[in-house]
Tab-separated table of C-alpha atoms in Angstrom:
chain	number	residue	atom	x	y	z
A	1	MET	CA	166.040	-184.485	113.650
A	2	LYS	CA	166.024	-184.233	117.434
A	3	ILE	CA	166.549	-180.778	118.921
A	4	LYS	CA	168.582	-180.727	122.127
A	5	ILE	CA	168.458	-177.869	124.617
A	6	ASP	CA	171.083	-177.705	127.335
A	7	LYS	CA	170.151	-177.773	131.005
A	8	THR	CA	170.864	-174.083	131.659
A	9	LYS	CA	168.488	-172.983	128.907
A	10	ILE	CA	165.832	-175.399	130.173
A	11	GLU	CA	166.104	-173.817	133.626
A	12	TRP	CA	165.601	-170.378	132.069
A	13	VAL	CA	162.599	-171.612	130.095
A	14	TYR	CA	161.041	-173.150	133.212
A	15	SER	CA	161.713	-169.997	135.232
A	16	LEU	CA	159.974	-167.878	132.605
A	17	PHE	CA	157.084	-170.354	132.588
A	18	VAL	CA	156.734	-170.118	136.380
A	19	VAL	CA	156.704	-166.304	136.387
A	20	LEU	CA	154.289	-166.069	133.438
A	21	PHE	CA	151.951	-168.709	134.871
A	22	MET	CA	152.113	-167.135	138.320
A	23	PHE	CA	151.155	-163.681	137.064
A	24	ARG	CA	149.069	-164.511	133.991
A	25	ILE	CA	145.888	-163.040	135.513
A	26	ASN	CA	147.814	-160.007	136.754
A	27	PHE	CA	149.200	-159.305	133.283
A	28	LEU	CA	145.676	-159.546	131.866
A	29	THR	CA	144.528	-157.045	134.514
A	30	LEU	CA	147.231	-154.574	133.509
A	31	ASN	CA	146.383	-154.994	129.823
A	32	SER	CA	142.661	-154.465	130.481
A	33	ILE	CA	143.398	-151.184	132.287
A	34	MET	CA	145.716	-150.029	129.527
A	35	PHE	CA	143.740	-151.119	126.456
A	36	GLY	CA	140.254	-152.025	127.692
A	37	LYS	CA	138.950	-155.448	126.676
A	38	GLY	CA	138.866	-154.854	122.938
A	39	THR	CA	140.912	-156.271	120.084
A	40	VAL	CA	144.364	-155.367	121.426
A	41	TYR	CA	143.558	-156.970	124.782
A	42	GLN	CA	142.366	-160.174	123.107
A	43	ILE	CA	145.462	-160.383	120.884
A	44	LEU	CA	147.771	-159.945	123.868
A	45	LYS	CA	145.751	-162.485	125.850
A	46	TYR	CA	146.031	-165.241	123.239
A	47	ALA	CA	149.684	-164.383	122.588
A	48	MET	CA	150.460	-164.764	126.288
A	49	TYR	CA	148.715	-168.133	126.532
A	50	PHE	CA	150.487	-169.307	123.367
A	51	VAL	CA	153.873	-168.406	124.879
A	52	LEU	CA	152.837	-170.069	128.147
A	53	VAL	CA	152.017	-173.334	126.351
A	54	VAL	CA	155.288	-173.257	124.385
A	55	LEU	CA	157.339	-172.673	127.543
A	56	PHE	CA	155.532	-175.518	129.287
A	57	LEU	CA	156.063	-177.969	126.423
A	58	ILE	CA	159.770	-177.185	126.313
A	59	SER	CA	160.408	-177.483	130.038
A	60	PHE	CA	157.807	-179.787	131.586
A	61	ARG	CA	159.730	-183.057	131.100
A	62	GLN	CA	162.757	-181.740	132.985
A	63	ALA	CA	160.847	-179.710	135.564
A	64	PHE	CA	158.186	-182.304	136.361
A	65	ARG	CA	160.266	-185.466	135.959
A	66	VAL	CA	159.680	-186.188	139.643
A	67	ILE	CA	156.516	-184.976	141.365
A	68	HIS	CA	157.393	-184.862	145.037
A	69	ARG	CA	155.342	-186.986	147.380
A	70	ASP	CA	154.543	-184.037	149.630
A	71	VAL	CA	152.924	-182.249	146.664
A	72	LEU	CA	150.656	-185.212	145.979
A	73	MET	CA	149.830	-185.478	149.679
A	74	LEU	CA	148.893	-181.786	149.854
A	75	TYR	CA	146.640	-181.974	146.798
A	76	GLY	CA	145.036	-185.164	148.115
A	77	LEU	CA	144.494	-183.711	151.595
A	78	VAL	CA	142.913	-180.499	150.297
A	79	GLY	CA	140.700	-182.457	147.887
A	80	LEU	CA	139.583	-184.775	150.689
A	81	MET	CA	138.824	-181.871	153.050
A	82	MET	CA	136.798	-180.135	150.356
A	83	LEU	CA	134.848	-183.335	149.652
A	84	VAL	CA	134.095	-183.963	153.350
A	85	THR	CA	132.887	-180.374	153.797
A	86	CYS	CA	130.578	-180.690	150.782
A	87	LEU	CA	129.124	-183.936	152.173
A	88	MET	CA	128.538	-182.315	155.577
A	89	ASP	CA	127.128	-179.025	154.243
A	90	LYS	CA	125.453	-179.016	150.826
A	91	SER	CA	125.442	-175.199	150.715
A	92	THR	CA	129.231	-175.308	150.302
A	93	ILE	CA	128.732	-176.891	146.873
A	94	GLU	CA	126.893	-173.776	145.672
A	95	VAL	CA	129.678	-171.553	147.008
A	96	ILE	CA	132.341	-173.625	145.237
A	97	LYS	CA	130.372	-173.487	141.982
A	98	GLY	CA	129.507	-169.796	142.299
A	99	GLU	CA	133.098	-168.718	142.959
A	100	ASN	CA	134.745	-171.372	140.749
A	101	LEU	CA	136.804	-172.424	143.750
A	102	ILE	CA	137.967	-175.725	142.244
A	103	ARG	CA	140.064	-173.781	139.746
A	104	SER	CA	140.989	-171.025	142.212
A	105	VAL	CA	142.187	-173.394	144.933
A	106	PHE	CA	143.905	-176.115	142.920
A	107	ILE	CA	145.275	-174.084	139.986
A	108	SER	CA	145.607	-170.511	141.240
A	109	GLY	CA	146.539	-171.461	144.804
A	110	LEU	CA	148.116	-174.883	145.354
A	111	SER	CA	150.038	-174.735	142.080
A	112	GLY	CA	152.369	-172.326	143.891
A	113	PHE	CA	153.485	-175.209	146.118
A	114	LEU	CA	153.790	-177.557	143.142
A	115	LEU	CA	155.805	-175.245	140.878
A	116	TYR	CA	158.193	-173.986	143.549
A	117	ARG	CA	158.946	-177.511	144.752
A	118	CYS	CA	160.014	-178.385	141.178
A	119	ILE	CA	162.598	-175.599	140.926
A	120	ALA	CA	166.163	-176.908	140.880
A	121	ASN	CA	167.979	-173.581	140.471
A	122	TYR	CA	166.553	-170.598	142.314
A	123	ASP	CA	169.389	-168.386	141.060
A	124	THR	CA	167.996	-168.611	137.525
A	125	LEU	CA	164.482	-167.828	138.748
A	126	TYR	CA	165.856	-164.877	140.703
A	127	GLU	CA	167.440	-163.445	137.553
A	128	ALA	CA	164.215	-163.996	135.594
A	129	PHE	CA	162.277	-162.090	138.257
A	130	LYS	CA	164.796	-159.244	138.129
A	131	LYS	CA	164.519	-158.784	134.364
A	132	ILE	CA	160.726	-159.068	134.324
A	133	SER	CA	160.388	-156.637	137.252
A	134	TYR	CA	161.964	-153.909	135.113
A	135	LEU	CA	159.348	-154.466	132.411
A	136	VAL	CA	156.361	-154.713	134.771
A	137	ILE	CA	157.231	-151.614	136.806
A	138	SER	CA	157.867	-149.622	133.608
A	139	TYR	CA	154.539	-150.797	132.185
A	140	ALA	CA	152.705	-149.937	135.426
A	141	THR	CA	154.240	-146.460	135.422
A	142	ILE	CA	153.013	-145.858	131.871
A	143	ILE	CA	149.531	-147.061	132.885
A	144	VAL	CA	149.332	-144.654	135.826
A	145	LEU	CA	150.509	-141.732	133.700
A	146	THR	CA	148.275	-142.430	130.671
A	147	SER	CA	145.206	-144.381	131.860
A	148	GLN	CA	142.396	-144.055	134.390
A	149	ILE	CA	142.586	-147.036	136.714
A	150	GLY	CA	139.102	-146.404	138.114
A	151	THR	CA	137.637	-149.360	140.036
A	152	ALA	CA	140.542	-151.633	139.022
A	153	TYR	CA	142.779	-150.181	141.760
A	154	MET	CA	142.888	-153.432	143.745
A	155	GLY	CA	143.725	-155.593	140.737
A	156	PHE	CA	146.341	-153.072	139.601
A	157	SER	CA	147.869	-152.865	143.059
A	158	TYR	CA	148.344	-156.594	143.581
A	159	ALA	CA	149.333	-157.190	139.935
A	160	ILE	CA	152.592	-155.304	140.427
A	161	LEU	CA	153.201	-155.772	144.170
A	162	VAL	CA	155.525	-158.805	144.050
A	163	PHE	CA	157.721	-157.134	141.424
A	164	ILE	CA	157.985	-153.989	143.552
A	165	LEU	CA	158.952	-156.023	146.620
A	166	PHE	CA	161.487	-157.960	144.574
A	167	ALA	CA	163.036	-154.784	143.160
A	168	LEU	CA	163.273	-153.320	146.667
A	169	TYR	CA	164.876	-156.544	147.913
A	170	ASP	CA	167.494	-156.624	145.151
A	171	GLY	CA	168.162	-152.927	145.574
A	172	LEU	CA	168.445	-152.902	149.361
A	173	PHE	CA	169.942	-156.311	150.208
A	174	LYS	CA	172.028	-156.797	147.034
A	175	LYS	CA	172.850	-153.054	146.782
A	176	ASN	CA	171.778	-152.874	143.142
A	177	LYS	CA	171.132	-149.185	142.461
A	178	VAL	CA	169.165	-149.843	139.271
A	179	THR	CA	166.645	-152.196	140.863
A	180	LEU	CA	166.419	-149.928	143.903
A	181	LEU	CA	165.438	-147.059	141.605
A	182	PHE	CA	162.789	-149.248	139.967
A	183	GLY	CA	161.571	-150.351	143.397
A	184	MET	CA	161.189	-146.745	144.527
A	185	ILE	CA	159.359	-145.786	141.337
A	186	GLY	CA	157.142	-148.857	141.698
A	187	SER	CA	156.320	-147.937	145.291
A	188	ILE	CA	155.225	-144.454	144.235
A	189	VAL	CA	153.171	-145.893	141.371
A	190	ASN	CA	151.553	-148.354	143.766
A	191	ILE	CA	150.617	-145.568	146.176
A	192	LEU	CA	149.140	-143.490	143.382
A	193	GLY	CA	147.114	-146.288	141.839
A	194	GLY	CA	146.963	-148.931	144.527
A	195	THR	CA	145.161	-149.837	147.705
A	196	ARG	CA	145.881	-149.958	151.415
A	197	GLY	CA	146.681	-153.688	151.519
A	198	SER	CA	149.583	-153.385	149.096
A	199	ILE	CA	151.016	-150.401	150.960
A	200	LEU	CA	150.892	-152.469	154.155
A	201	CYS	CA	152.953	-155.189	152.417
A	202	ILE	CA	155.577	-152.677	151.250
A	203	ALA	CA	155.771	-151.252	154.778
A	204	ALA	CA	156.214	-154.787	156.171
A	205	PHE	CA	159.099	-155.430	153.795
A	206	LEU	CA	160.834	-152.163	154.712
A	207	LEU	CA	160.425	-153.009	158.400
A	208	PHE	CA	161.910	-156.449	157.749
A	209	PHE	CA	164.898	-154.841	156.005
A	210	LEU	CA	165.501	-152.429	158.885
A	211	ILE	CA	165.476	-155.298	161.376
A	212	PHE	CA	167.491	-157.919	159.475
A	213	SER	CA	169.872	-155.944	157.255
A	214	LYS	CA	172.212	-154.961	160.120
A	215	ARG	CA	173.045	-151.831	158.142
A	216	TYR	CA	172.733	-149.476	161.074
A	217	LYS	CA	173.435	-146.253	159.182
A	218	ILE	CA	170.431	-146.933	156.953
A	219	VAL	CA	168.345	-147.783	160.019
A	220	LEU	CA	169.310	-144.463	161.604
A	221	PHE	CA	168.606	-142.606	158.357
A	222	ALA	CA	165.178	-144.302	158.088
A	223	ALA	CA	164.377	-143.351	161.681
A	224	VAL	CA	165.224	-139.703	160.967
A	225	LEU	CA	163.113	-139.767	157.787
A	226	GLY	CA	160.237	-141.308	159.748
A	227	ILE	CA	160.373	-138.582	162.369
A	228	LEU	CA	160.488	-135.866	159.682
A	229	PHE	CA	157.581	-137.485	157.824
A	230	ILE	CA	155.422	-137.568	160.946
A	231	SER	CA	156.384	-134.006	161.835
A	232	PHE	CA	155.560	-132.581	158.398
A	233	TYR	CA	152.851	-135.050	157.372
A	234	ASN	CA	150.232	-132.475	156.338
A	235	LYS	CA	152.665	-130.446	154.233
A	236	ILE	CA	154.054	-133.558	152.520
A	237	LEU	CA	150.540	-134.820	151.794
A	238	ALA	CA	149.512	-131.443	150.368
A	239	LEU	CA	152.610	-131.362	148.148
A	240	PHE	CA	151.995	-134.925	146.965
A	241	THR	CA	148.343	-134.130	146.246
A	242	GLU	CA	149.273	-131.044	144.248
A	243	LEU	CA	151.891	-132.972	142.270
A	244	ALA	CA	149.402	-135.739	141.413
A	245	SER	CA	146.811	-133.171	140.368
A	246	THR	CA	149.337	-131.321	138.199
A	247	ILE	CA	150.215	-134.416	136.181
A	248	GLY	CA	146.556	-135.427	135.943
A	249	ILE	CA	146.487	-138.391	138.334
A	250	LYS	CA	143.479	-138.990	140.574
A	251	SER	CA	144.615	-141.217	143.411
A	252	ARG	CA	142.271	-143.113	145.695
A	253	ILE	CA	145.007	-143.469	148.315
A	254	ILE	CA	145.728	-139.728	148.392
A	255	ASP	CA	142.006	-139.070	148.829
A	256	ALA	CA	141.910	-141.679	151.580
A	257	LEU	CA	144.855	-140.139	153.407
A	258	SER	CA	143.217	-136.728	153.083
A	259	GLY	CA	139.865	-138.102	154.270
A	260	LEU	CA	138.098	-136.721	151.202
A	261	ASN	CA	135.847	-139.719	150.538
A	262	MET	CA	134.209	-142.705	152.230
A	263	ASN	CA	137.254	-144.818	151.388
A	264	SER	CA	139.418	-142.848	153.770
A	265	ILE	CA	142.316	-144.641	155.393
A	266	ALA	CA	140.290	-145.154	158.579
A	267	TYR	CA	137.313	-146.641	156.741
A	268	ALA	CA	137.071	-150.371	157.502
A	269	ASN	CA	135.002	-151.158	154.395
A	270	GLY	CA	132.828	-153.668	156.243
A	271	ARG	CA	135.698	-155.568	157.884
A	272	THR	CA	134.490	-154.788	161.405
A	273	THR	CA	131.167	-156.438	160.616
A	274	ILE	CA	132.924	-159.422	159.016
A	275	THR	CA	135.144	-159.841	162.087
A	276	ASP	CA	132.199	-159.610	164.491
A	277	VAL	CA	130.197	-162.174	162.503
A	278	SER	CA	133.237	-164.475	162.263
A	279	LEU	CA	133.729	-164.388	166.033
A	280	GLU	CA	130.037	-165.119	166.546
A	281	LEU	CA	130.260	-168.100	164.181
A	282	ILE	CA	133.277	-169.409	166.098
A	283	LYS	CA	131.307	-169.188	169.367
A	284	ARG	CA	128.394	-170.997	167.737
A	285	ASN	CA	130.588	-173.857	166.481
A	286	PRO	CA	134.083	-173.978	168.040
A	287	LEU	CA	134.819	-177.238	166.191
A	288	GLY	CA	134.879	-175.435	162.828
A	289	TYR	CA	132.885	-175.574	159.594
A	290	GLY	CA	135.364	-177.468	157.426
A	291	PHE	CA	137.601	-176.378	154.545
A	292	LEU	CA	135.701	-173.581	152.719
A	293	GLY	CA	132.632	-174.436	154.815
A	294	GLU	CA	132.696	-171.111	156.638
A	295	ARG	CA	131.926	-169.239	153.428
A	296	SER	CA	128.299	-170.289	153.187
A	297	GLN	CA	127.852	-169.328	156.852
A	298	LEU	CA	129.271	-165.846	156.218
A	299	ASN	CA	127.155	-165.475	153.082
A	300	GLY	CA	124.045	-166.169	155.113
A	301	ALA	CA	124.982	-163.821	157.947
A	302	ILE	CA	126.158	-160.757	155.963
A	303	TYR	CA	123.678	-159.317	153.487
A	304	TRP	CA	126.156	-157.871	150.965
A	305	PHE	CA	127.842	-161.237	150.391
A	306	THR	CA	126.427	-163.451	147.633
A	307	THR	CA	128.676	-166.497	147.239
A	308	ASN	CA	131.874	-164.509	147.816
A	309	GLY	CA	132.042	-164.260	151.597
A	310	TYR	CA	135.292	-164.976	153.434
A	311	ALA	CA	136.847	-163.865	156.705
A	312	HIS	CA	139.364	-161.296	155.352
A	313	ASN	CA	141.837	-162.487	157.984
A	314	ILE	CA	143.937	-165.642	157.731
A	315	PHE	CA	143.780	-166.446	161.459
A	316	LEU	CA	139.992	-166.113	161.592
A	317	GLU	CA	139.722	-168.112	158.379
A	318	LEU	CA	141.763	-171.021	159.767
A	319	ILE	CA	139.847	-171.127	163.056
A	320	LEU	CA	136.488	-170.926	161.256
A	321	GLN	CA	137.501	-173.832	159.052
A	322	PHE	CA	139.345	-176.131	161.455
A	323	GLY	CA	137.986	-175.105	164.844
A	324	VAL	CA	139.529	-173.405	167.841
A	325	VAL	CA	141.856	-176.273	168.839
A	326	LEU	CA	143.098	-177.561	165.481
A	327	GLY	CA	143.043	-174.083	163.934
A	328	SER	CA	145.186	-172.736	166.774
A	329	VAL	CA	147.638	-175.628	166.350
A	330	ILE	CA	147.968	-174.825	162.634
A	331	ILE	CA	148.519	-171.127	163.394
A	332	VAL	CA	151.187	-171.887	166.033
A	333	PHE	CA	152.919	-174.277	163.620
A	334	MET	CA	152.932	-171.638	160.859
A	335	ILE	CA	154.351	-169.001	163.204
A	336	TYR	CA	157.013	-171.462	164.397
A	337	LYS	CA	158.078	-172.249	160.807
A	338	ILE	CA	158.187	-168.557	159.879
A	339	ILE	CA	160.368	-167.808	162.916
A	340	TRP	CA	162.605	-170.743	161.953
A	341	PHE	CA	162.912	-169.265	158.466
A	342	LEU	CA	163.731	-165.785	159.780
A	343	ILE	CA	166.398	-167.183	162.125
A	344	HIS	CA	168.040	-169.008	159.206
A	345	PHE	CA	167.556	-166.134	156.755
A	346	ASP	CA	170.532	-165.505	154.464
A	347	TYR	CA	170.067	-162.643	151.985
A	348	ARG	CA	172.630	-164.194	149.596
A	349	LYS	CA	170.465	-167.248	148.872
A	350	SER	CA	167.981	-166.796	146.049
A	351	ASN	CA	165.369	-169.160	147.483
A	352	MET	CA	165.294	-167.188	150.725
A	353	ALA	CA	165.062	-163.924	148.772
A	354	LEU	CA	161.954	-165.120	146.937
A	355	ALA	CA	160.518	-166.580	150.145
A	356	ILE	CA	160.790	-163.290	152.021
A	357	VAL	CA	159.214	-161.408	149.114
A	358	PHE	CA	156.264	-163.822	149.124
A	359	LEU	CA	156.010	-163.684	152.918
A	360	CYS	CA	155.808	-159.877	152.873
A	361	TYR	CA	153.226	-160.092	150.093
A	362	CYS	CA	151.125	-162.368	152.332
A	363	VAL	CA	150.876	-159.664	155.011
A	364	ASN	CA	147.749	-158.573	153.104
A	365	LEU	CA	146.099	-161.832	154.245
A	366	PHE	CA	145.527	-160.154	157.609
A	367	VAL	CA	143.098	-157.685	156.028
A	368	SER	CA	142.124	-159.095	152.640
A	369	ARG	CA	142.107	-162.093	150.307
A	370	SER	CA	142.030	-165.790	151.214
A	371	TYR	CA	145.034	-168.018	151.843
A	372	THR	CA	143.262	-170.852	149.996
A	373	THR	CA	143.566	-169.124	146.603
A	374	THR	CA	146.762	-167.093	147.062
A	375	PHE	CA	149.597	-168.415	144.891
A	376	GLU	CA	152.298	-166.554	146.845
A	377	PHE	CA	151.165	-168.126	150.124
A	378	TRP	CA	151.578	-171.648	148.792
A	379	ALA	CA	154.786	-170.750	146.925
A	380	PHE	CA	156.298	-169.585	150.233
A	381	TRP	CA	155.506	-172.911	151.881
A	382	GLY	CA	156.798	-174.773	148.814
A	383	ILE	CA	160.166	-173.030	149.177
A	384	LEU	CA	160.275	-173.723	152.921
A	385	ASP	CA	159.407	-177.375	152.391
A	386	GLY	CA	162.230	-177.680	149.855
A	387	MET	CA	164.671	-176.026	152.275
A	388	ARG	CA	163.705	-178.422	155.067
A	389	ARG	CA	164.108	-181.498	152.908
A	390	ARG	CA	167.504	-180.360	151.596
A	391	GLU	CA	168.738	-180.000	155.164
């Protein structure tokens, strides 16, 4: 007997697959903080991968019935660039092996472009994100209240960031009071248990809303709140610190804002050295070191890097890889396309909603992480490419 599933249900299945695949590592991070890496963690891990496989088997024929030519071209181009770099600089091979960059680039990174080019109905994906954001933010809140995040603050922060941005988007642009409440709770949770990069992304989204919403009363209200916050910063910080202490939460960000430890908000955490070395490497070879080729150079120049060195800034990373001329051309092209997107932005369209969430998430690429392995970066460009081709 042949089981038939209608198109709408297939779209829901594929949307759930995309979200689960996109955040599979993030969900594992949250589970490891909550339960450790014992039996419960392992059960949840295998259950998640089982569900992921089932969702893929149900939806892959419809979702992947046509692999777009631009997807194949992107994968081929990146593979070719990686191969050429390895042939030119053998030390890059050790970096790729040491950091497992084949998997990170092609599966964790470029798959964002692939999966988001295969989406036929962004409205369904939008609804899937909304429902899952409720669960993730609730789960993260429980984790902060009941568990010690410890050194997992960065993983925790980025694991929930997209869902917070999405909840804020749906609450502010779509005027959904429920998701706005979840977005506000998520923002507080992220501050308590997160890191500076994620807070920068949330701030970027709020700035985007103030500029593009055209809701001038809210803009005025935000300006007044900003002035009051700056005026009473020390008292607000003291109150927040006392509240966190009362409910038993030790927050790295609160300590950083208070300047109580070496990870204070002004502490660059080695980024100044990385920037200086990157600029020196650019002067030494303005033609570039090839795709991922700059990593071995940074590893050799900075003593605390092993095989994990990268520029911690997307512009520096592109220029280090492709040289001053070609790297600058790529940067100008990216900025042009982002401006084009912002000019055509329509908050009612689900694909643009997801694109702006991913774009705000990628603000952290100015201070952390690599564009080569960031799913949201490639997903953003996958959505833009689909928009261009539809037009």
